[in-house]
Each structure stands twice: as structure tokens, then as C-alpha cells.
XYZ file of C-alpha atoms in Angstrom:
339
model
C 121.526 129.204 56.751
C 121.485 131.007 60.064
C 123.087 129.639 63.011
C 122.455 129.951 66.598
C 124.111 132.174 68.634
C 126.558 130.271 70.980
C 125.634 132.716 73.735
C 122.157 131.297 73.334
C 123.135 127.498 72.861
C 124.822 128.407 76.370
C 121.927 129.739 77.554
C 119.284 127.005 76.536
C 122.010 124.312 77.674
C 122.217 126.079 81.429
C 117.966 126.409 81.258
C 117.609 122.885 80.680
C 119.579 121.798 83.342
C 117.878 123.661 85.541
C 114.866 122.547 84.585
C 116.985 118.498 84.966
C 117.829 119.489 88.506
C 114.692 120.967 89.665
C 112.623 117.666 88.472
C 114.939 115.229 90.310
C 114.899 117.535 93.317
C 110.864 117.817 93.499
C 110.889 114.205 92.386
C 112.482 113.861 95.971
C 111.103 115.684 98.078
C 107.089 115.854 96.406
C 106.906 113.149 100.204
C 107.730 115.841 102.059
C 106.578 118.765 100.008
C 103.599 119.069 103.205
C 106.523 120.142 105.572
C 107.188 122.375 103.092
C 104.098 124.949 102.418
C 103.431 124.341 105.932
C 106.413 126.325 106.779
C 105.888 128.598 104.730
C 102.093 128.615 105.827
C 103.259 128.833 109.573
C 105.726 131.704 108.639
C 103.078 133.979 107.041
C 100.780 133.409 110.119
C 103.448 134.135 112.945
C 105.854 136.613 111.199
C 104.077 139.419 112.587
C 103.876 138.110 116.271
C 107.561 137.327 115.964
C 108.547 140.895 115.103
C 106.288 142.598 117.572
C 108.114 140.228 120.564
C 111.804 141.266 119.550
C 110.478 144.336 119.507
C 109.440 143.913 123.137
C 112.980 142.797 123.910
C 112.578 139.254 123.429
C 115.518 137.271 122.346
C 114.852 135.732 118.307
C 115.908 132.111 119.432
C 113.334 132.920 122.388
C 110.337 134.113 120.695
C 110.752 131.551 117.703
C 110.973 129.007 120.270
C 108.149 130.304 122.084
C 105.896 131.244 118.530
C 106.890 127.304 117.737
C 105.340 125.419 120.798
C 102.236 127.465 120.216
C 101.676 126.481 116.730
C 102.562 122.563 117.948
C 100.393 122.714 120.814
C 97.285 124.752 119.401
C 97.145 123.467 115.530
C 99.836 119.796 114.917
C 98.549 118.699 117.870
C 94.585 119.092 117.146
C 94.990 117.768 113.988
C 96.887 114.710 115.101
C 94.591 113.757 117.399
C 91.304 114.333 114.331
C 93.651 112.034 112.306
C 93.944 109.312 114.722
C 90.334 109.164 115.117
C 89.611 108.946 111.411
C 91.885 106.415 110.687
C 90.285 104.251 113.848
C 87.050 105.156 112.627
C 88.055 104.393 108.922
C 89.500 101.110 110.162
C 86.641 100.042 111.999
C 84.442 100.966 109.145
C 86.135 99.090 106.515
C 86.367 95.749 108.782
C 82.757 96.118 108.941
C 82.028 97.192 105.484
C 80.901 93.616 103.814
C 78.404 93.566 106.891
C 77.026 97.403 106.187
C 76.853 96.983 102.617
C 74.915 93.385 102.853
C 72.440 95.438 105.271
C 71.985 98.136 103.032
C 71.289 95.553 100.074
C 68.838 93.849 102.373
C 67.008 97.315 102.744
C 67.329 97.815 98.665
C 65.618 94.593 98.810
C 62.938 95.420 100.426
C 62.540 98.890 98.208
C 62.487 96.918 95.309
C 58.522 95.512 95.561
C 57.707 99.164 95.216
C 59.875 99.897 92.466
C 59.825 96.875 90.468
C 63.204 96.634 89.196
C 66.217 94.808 90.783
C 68.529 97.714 92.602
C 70.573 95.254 94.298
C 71.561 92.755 91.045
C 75.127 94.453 90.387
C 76.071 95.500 94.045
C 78.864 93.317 94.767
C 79.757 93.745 98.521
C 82.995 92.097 98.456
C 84.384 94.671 95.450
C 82.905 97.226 96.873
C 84.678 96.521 100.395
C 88.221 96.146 98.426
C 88.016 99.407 97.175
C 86.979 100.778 100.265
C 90.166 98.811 102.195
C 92.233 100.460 99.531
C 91.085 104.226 99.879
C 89.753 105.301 102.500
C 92.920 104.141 104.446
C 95.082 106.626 102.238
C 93.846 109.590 104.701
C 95.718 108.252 107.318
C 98.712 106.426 105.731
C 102.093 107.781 105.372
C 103.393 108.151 108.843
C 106.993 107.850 108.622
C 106.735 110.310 105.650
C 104.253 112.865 108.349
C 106.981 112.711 110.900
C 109.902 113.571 108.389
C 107.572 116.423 107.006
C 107.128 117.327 110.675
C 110.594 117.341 111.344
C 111.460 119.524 107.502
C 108.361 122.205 108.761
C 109.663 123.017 111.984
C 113.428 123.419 111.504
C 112.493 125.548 108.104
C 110.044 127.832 110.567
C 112.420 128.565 112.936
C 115.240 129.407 110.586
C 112.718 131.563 108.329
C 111.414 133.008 112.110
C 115.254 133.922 113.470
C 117.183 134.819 109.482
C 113.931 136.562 108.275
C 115.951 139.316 106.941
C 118.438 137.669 105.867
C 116.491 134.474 104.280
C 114.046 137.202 102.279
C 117.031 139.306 100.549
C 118.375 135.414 99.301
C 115.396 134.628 97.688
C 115.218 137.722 96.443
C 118.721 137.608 95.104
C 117.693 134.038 93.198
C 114.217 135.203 91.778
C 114.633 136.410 88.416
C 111.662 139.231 88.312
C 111.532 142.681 88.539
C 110.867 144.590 92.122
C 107.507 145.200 91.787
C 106.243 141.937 90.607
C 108.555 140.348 93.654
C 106.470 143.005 96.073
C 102.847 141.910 94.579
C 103.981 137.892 94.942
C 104.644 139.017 98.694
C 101.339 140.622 99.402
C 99.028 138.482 97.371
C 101.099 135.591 98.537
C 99.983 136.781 102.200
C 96.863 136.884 101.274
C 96.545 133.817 99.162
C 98.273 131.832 102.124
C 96.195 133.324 105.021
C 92.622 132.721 103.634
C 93.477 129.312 102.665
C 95.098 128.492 105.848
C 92.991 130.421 108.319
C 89.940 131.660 105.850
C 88.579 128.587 104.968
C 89.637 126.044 108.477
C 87.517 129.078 110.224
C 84.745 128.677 108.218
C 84.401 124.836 108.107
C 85.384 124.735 112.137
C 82.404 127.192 113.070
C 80.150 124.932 110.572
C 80.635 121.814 112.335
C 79.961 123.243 115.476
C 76.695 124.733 114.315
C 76.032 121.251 113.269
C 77.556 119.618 116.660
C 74.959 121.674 118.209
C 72.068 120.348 116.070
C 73.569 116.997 116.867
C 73.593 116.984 120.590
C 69.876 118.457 120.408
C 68.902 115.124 119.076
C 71.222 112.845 120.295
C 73.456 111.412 117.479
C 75.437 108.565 118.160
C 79.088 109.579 118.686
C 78.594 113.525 117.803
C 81.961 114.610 117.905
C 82.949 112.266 114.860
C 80.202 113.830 113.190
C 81.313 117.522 113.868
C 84.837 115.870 112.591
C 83.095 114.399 109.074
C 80.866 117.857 108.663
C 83.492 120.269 109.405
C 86.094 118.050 106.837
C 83.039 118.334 104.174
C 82.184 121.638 104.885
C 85.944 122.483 103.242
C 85.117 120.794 99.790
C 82.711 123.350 97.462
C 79.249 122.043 95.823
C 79.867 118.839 98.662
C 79.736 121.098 101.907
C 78.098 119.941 105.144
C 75.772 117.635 103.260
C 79.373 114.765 103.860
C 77.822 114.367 107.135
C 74.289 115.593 107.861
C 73.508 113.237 105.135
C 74.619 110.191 106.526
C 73.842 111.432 109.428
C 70.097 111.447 108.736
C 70.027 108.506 107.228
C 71.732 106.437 110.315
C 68.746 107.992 112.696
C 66.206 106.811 109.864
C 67.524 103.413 109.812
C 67.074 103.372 114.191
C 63.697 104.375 113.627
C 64.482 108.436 115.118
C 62.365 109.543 112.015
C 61.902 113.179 113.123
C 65.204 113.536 114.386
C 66.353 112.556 110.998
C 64.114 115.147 109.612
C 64.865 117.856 111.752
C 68.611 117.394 110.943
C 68.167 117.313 106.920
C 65.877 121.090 107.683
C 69.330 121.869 110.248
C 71.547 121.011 108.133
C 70.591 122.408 105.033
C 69.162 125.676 106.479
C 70.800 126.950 109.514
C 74.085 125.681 108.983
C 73.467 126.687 105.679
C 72.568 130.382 106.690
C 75.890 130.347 108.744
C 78.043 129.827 105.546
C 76.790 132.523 104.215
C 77.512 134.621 107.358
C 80.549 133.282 107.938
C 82.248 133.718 104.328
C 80.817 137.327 104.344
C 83.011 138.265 107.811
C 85.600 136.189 107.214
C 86.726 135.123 103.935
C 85.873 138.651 102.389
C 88.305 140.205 105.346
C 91.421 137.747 103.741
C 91.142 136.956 100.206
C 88.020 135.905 98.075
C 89.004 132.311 97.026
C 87.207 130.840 94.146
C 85.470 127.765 95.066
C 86.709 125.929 91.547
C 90.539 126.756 93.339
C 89.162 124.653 96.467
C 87.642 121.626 94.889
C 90.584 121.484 92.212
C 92.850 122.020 95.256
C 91.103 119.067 97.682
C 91.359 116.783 94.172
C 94.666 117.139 94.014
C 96.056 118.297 97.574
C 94.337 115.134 99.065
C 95.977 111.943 97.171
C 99.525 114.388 97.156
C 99.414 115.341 101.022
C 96.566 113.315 103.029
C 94.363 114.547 104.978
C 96.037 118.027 105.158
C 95.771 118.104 101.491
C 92.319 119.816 102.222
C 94.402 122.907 103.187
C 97.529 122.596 101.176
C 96.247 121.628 97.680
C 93.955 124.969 97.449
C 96.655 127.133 98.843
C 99.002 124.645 96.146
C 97.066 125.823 93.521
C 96.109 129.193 94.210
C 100.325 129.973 94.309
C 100.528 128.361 91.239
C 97.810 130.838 89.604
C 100.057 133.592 91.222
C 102.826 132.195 89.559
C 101.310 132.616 85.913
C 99.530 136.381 86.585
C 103.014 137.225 87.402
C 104.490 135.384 84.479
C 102.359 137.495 82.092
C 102.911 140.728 83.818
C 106.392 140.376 83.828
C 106.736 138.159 80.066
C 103.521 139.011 78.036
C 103.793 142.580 77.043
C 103.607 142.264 73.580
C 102.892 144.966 70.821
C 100.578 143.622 67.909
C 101.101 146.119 65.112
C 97.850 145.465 62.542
């Protein structure tokens, strides 16, 4: 009866508790996992503008201080401010949600002489309104966790901006592959990180502003909330814009604006429709082609994991983890069938 080696008894025995330590770490720290990739994301993005200012003569603790208050001021700030208005808007909306649905069943009602079949029989408003209390919400919740994330993100990002050198030869040192699969995780890594972080935010900001544009030409109630829904939408594949020209259109139907409504359902679906197109040709073909099963996978499972910046973490999650298996079989699955 063969036996197993000891060296590999030792070897399985040291694998496993790895594999122990690294679930009760993640376990930990999945809360704050955000602060995380948006390090990382932040790193990729500003590396290059941090080596060309110590190259000017700038002082490291200077330019990553500088390089820091930038990214705070021009993208955590911004997207503070869109959270806060969602979750007031999201509040609002489910206080008020038992009130919209009873209206909308009132209009069903009224749809149902032409139809001849009860619509509104197994709408119950009050279920309906629970769920909605107990979802929606979720965009916005977390805060304490956001400002520990915060905290994690910023204190990784300057370390990674002042010990580049230093921090990339550690990693290196710990990552058991060969050279030139470590090289192609750094460059498609770039790339991965930078079309998911800049690539498709681009794309979806320009949308809603197409759309903004279409809804100050016909005076929407509250437009910039709009531009927030459409541009949030316009991130999700096979979904797109429609998350808000849709509703959109139907709130100017239901205030009588009946060719305002109409001329933002031919807007939305054609111009900023056209612009999509435009836009992913100049700017997502520039970065990296990402495949729009990777985004909607990513938003299903970036958004309950991370919130409302799931939308740009849970792609770029997933697209790393892809990496992570191409260079697992480049660097495992050489095999040699002999027939």
C-alpha cells in the first residue's frame, strides 16, 4: 500500500491553513473590502501623475498628499453628495410608497374596463411597500462601515503612492508565479482596473447628461435626480438608460405632458442611444473591451457586497477574478495528452 510522502502531508497541512487563515481574514474584512479595490483602483489611476511630480522635484509625502485631496475633492466627494440624495429620495419614496402604489392600482382600475380581466386583484400595496422599506434602503446603508472603508482606502493609497517600489517587489516576493505571468497580471490588471473605473463612469456620466439635456428641454420635475437615476442605469447592460427615461415618461403621462412624454421615450431611446454607441467606440475601445455579461454579473453581485459603489467595484471584482483563472491556466494547465 503506498504511503504519502511526509514532505507532501507537510505540504497539504501548510496549504490548508492558508487557505484557514485567508477565509477568517476575508471573513473580516469582506465590510471593508470597498476601501480595499478602491485603493488599489485610486493607485492605478494616479501612479503615473505621482511619478511624473517627483520627477519634477516634488517631495513623495508632498505629491501623495497633493494626488490625495484631488481624488477626495473631485471623485469621494461627488459621490457622497449623489448618495445622500438617493437615500433622501429613496426615503421619501418609500414613506410614500402605499400612497403611489394605491394610485397606480386606481389607474389599473380604470384600464381594466378595456381589458376585461382584474390587473389589480393580487397587488397588495402594503407587501409591496415592505419590500420596498427593506431594499431600496440597502443603497445607502452602511455608514459606519463607508467611513472605516474610507479611512482603510486612503491610508493604503498613500503608502502604495510614497513605498511604490518598495510595496511592488513585496508582493512580488509573496506571489507564487512565474515573471511573465506576474508582468501580464500588471498590464491587464491596468487595463482591467482603468476601463472599469474610468471606461464605463465616462460613459454612463456623458449619457445622463445627454439625457439631462432632453430633460431640461421639456421641463421634468427635479432633472438632476433624473440625470442621477439615468446615468446609475446607464452602468447596468440590457437595463441602460431605459432606469430612468422610462419612468420618466411615464410621470409626464400621468400630469397630462403627453408629447413631452413622447418626445422623451424617441430621446431616450434614440439619441442617447446613438451616444452609447459613440461613446463606447472612443472610449471603452481606447481602455479595455469589457464584456457586458462581466458588468451585469458584476452590478449583481458588487451591489448587495459594496452599495452603491458596487456598480463600479463588482465588474472590476469580477473581471480580476477572470484574470486570476487565465493566469491560473497559463501558469498550471500545460498538460501533454499522449493518444
Amino acid at each position: 500500500m503506498n504511503r504519502l510522502k511526509p514532505s507532501l502531508v507537510r505540504q497539504l497541512f501548510v496549504l490548508l491553513l492558508i487557505l484557514f487563515l485567508l477565509v477568517l481574514i476575508f471573513k473580516e474584512i469582506v465590510p471593508y473590502l470597498s476601501g480595499v479595490l478602491g485603493a488599489i483602483t485610486l493607485h492605478v489611476i494616479l501612479r503615473k501623475s505621482m511619478g511624473k511630480l517627483v520627477n519634477r522635484g516634488w517631495k513623495p509625502v508632498v505629491a501623495a498628499s497633493f494626488l490625495i485631496f484631488l481624488s477626495f475633492v473631485g471623485i469621494l466627494v461627488p459621490i457622497s453628495l449623489t448618495v445622500i440624495m438617493l437615500t433622501s429620495k429613496i426615503g421619501k419614496a418609500v414613506a410614500n410608497s402605499e400612497k403611489v402604489l394605491q394610485a397606480v392600482k386606481n389607474q389599473i382600475n380604470e384600464a381594466e374596463t378595456y381589458v376585461g380581466y382584474d390587473l389589480s386583484k393580487g397587488i397588495d400595496s402594503a407587501r409591496v411597500a415592505n419590500w420596498l422599506s427593506n431594499n431600496l434602503q440597502s443603497l445607502g446603508a452602511g455608514t459606519f462601515n463607508a467611513f472605516i472603508a474610507i479611512g482603510i482606502m486612503y491610508f493604503m493609497l498613500y503608502y502604495m503612492l510614497i513605498h511604490r517600489d518598495e510595496l511592488k517587489k513585496l508582493v512580488i516576493s509573496y506571489i507564487p508565479l512565474g515573471e511573465d505571468n506576474l508582468r501580464t497580471i500588471g498590464v491587464e490588471g491596468d487595463e482591467l482596473v482603468r476601463s472599469n473605473a474610468l471606461g464605463i463612469p465616462l460613459v454612463a456620466f456623458f449619457q445622463g447628461i445627454v439625457a439631462l439635456i432632453g430633460y431640461l428641454i421639456v421641463s421634468v420635475p427635479d432633472p438632476l435626480f433624473w440625470f442621477v437615476i439615468t446615468a446609475i442605469g446607464a452602468m447596468i447592460p440590457f437595463i441602460g438608460t431605459a432606469v430612468g427615461v422610462v419612468p420618466v415618461a411615464i410621470l409626464l403621462f400621468s400630469q397630462g405632458m403627453d408629447w413631452q412624454a413622447i418626445f422623451i421615450l424617441i430621446y431616450g431611446f434614440v439619441i442617447v442611444g446613438i451616444t452609447d454607441n459613440i461613446l463606447r467606440l472612443y472610449i471603452l475601445n481606447r481602455l479595455a473591451s469589457v464584456h457586458p455579461l462581466i458588468t451585469l454579473f458584476g452590478v449583481v453581485v458588487g451591489v448587495p457586497l459594496f452599495g452603491f459603489i458596487g456598480l463600479i467595484f463588482g465588474p472590476l471584482l469580477i473581471s480580476l477574478f477572470l484574470l486570476i483563472l487565465k493566469i491560473y491556466k497559463h501558469e498550471y494547465g500545460k498538460t501533454e495528452d499522449k493518444i
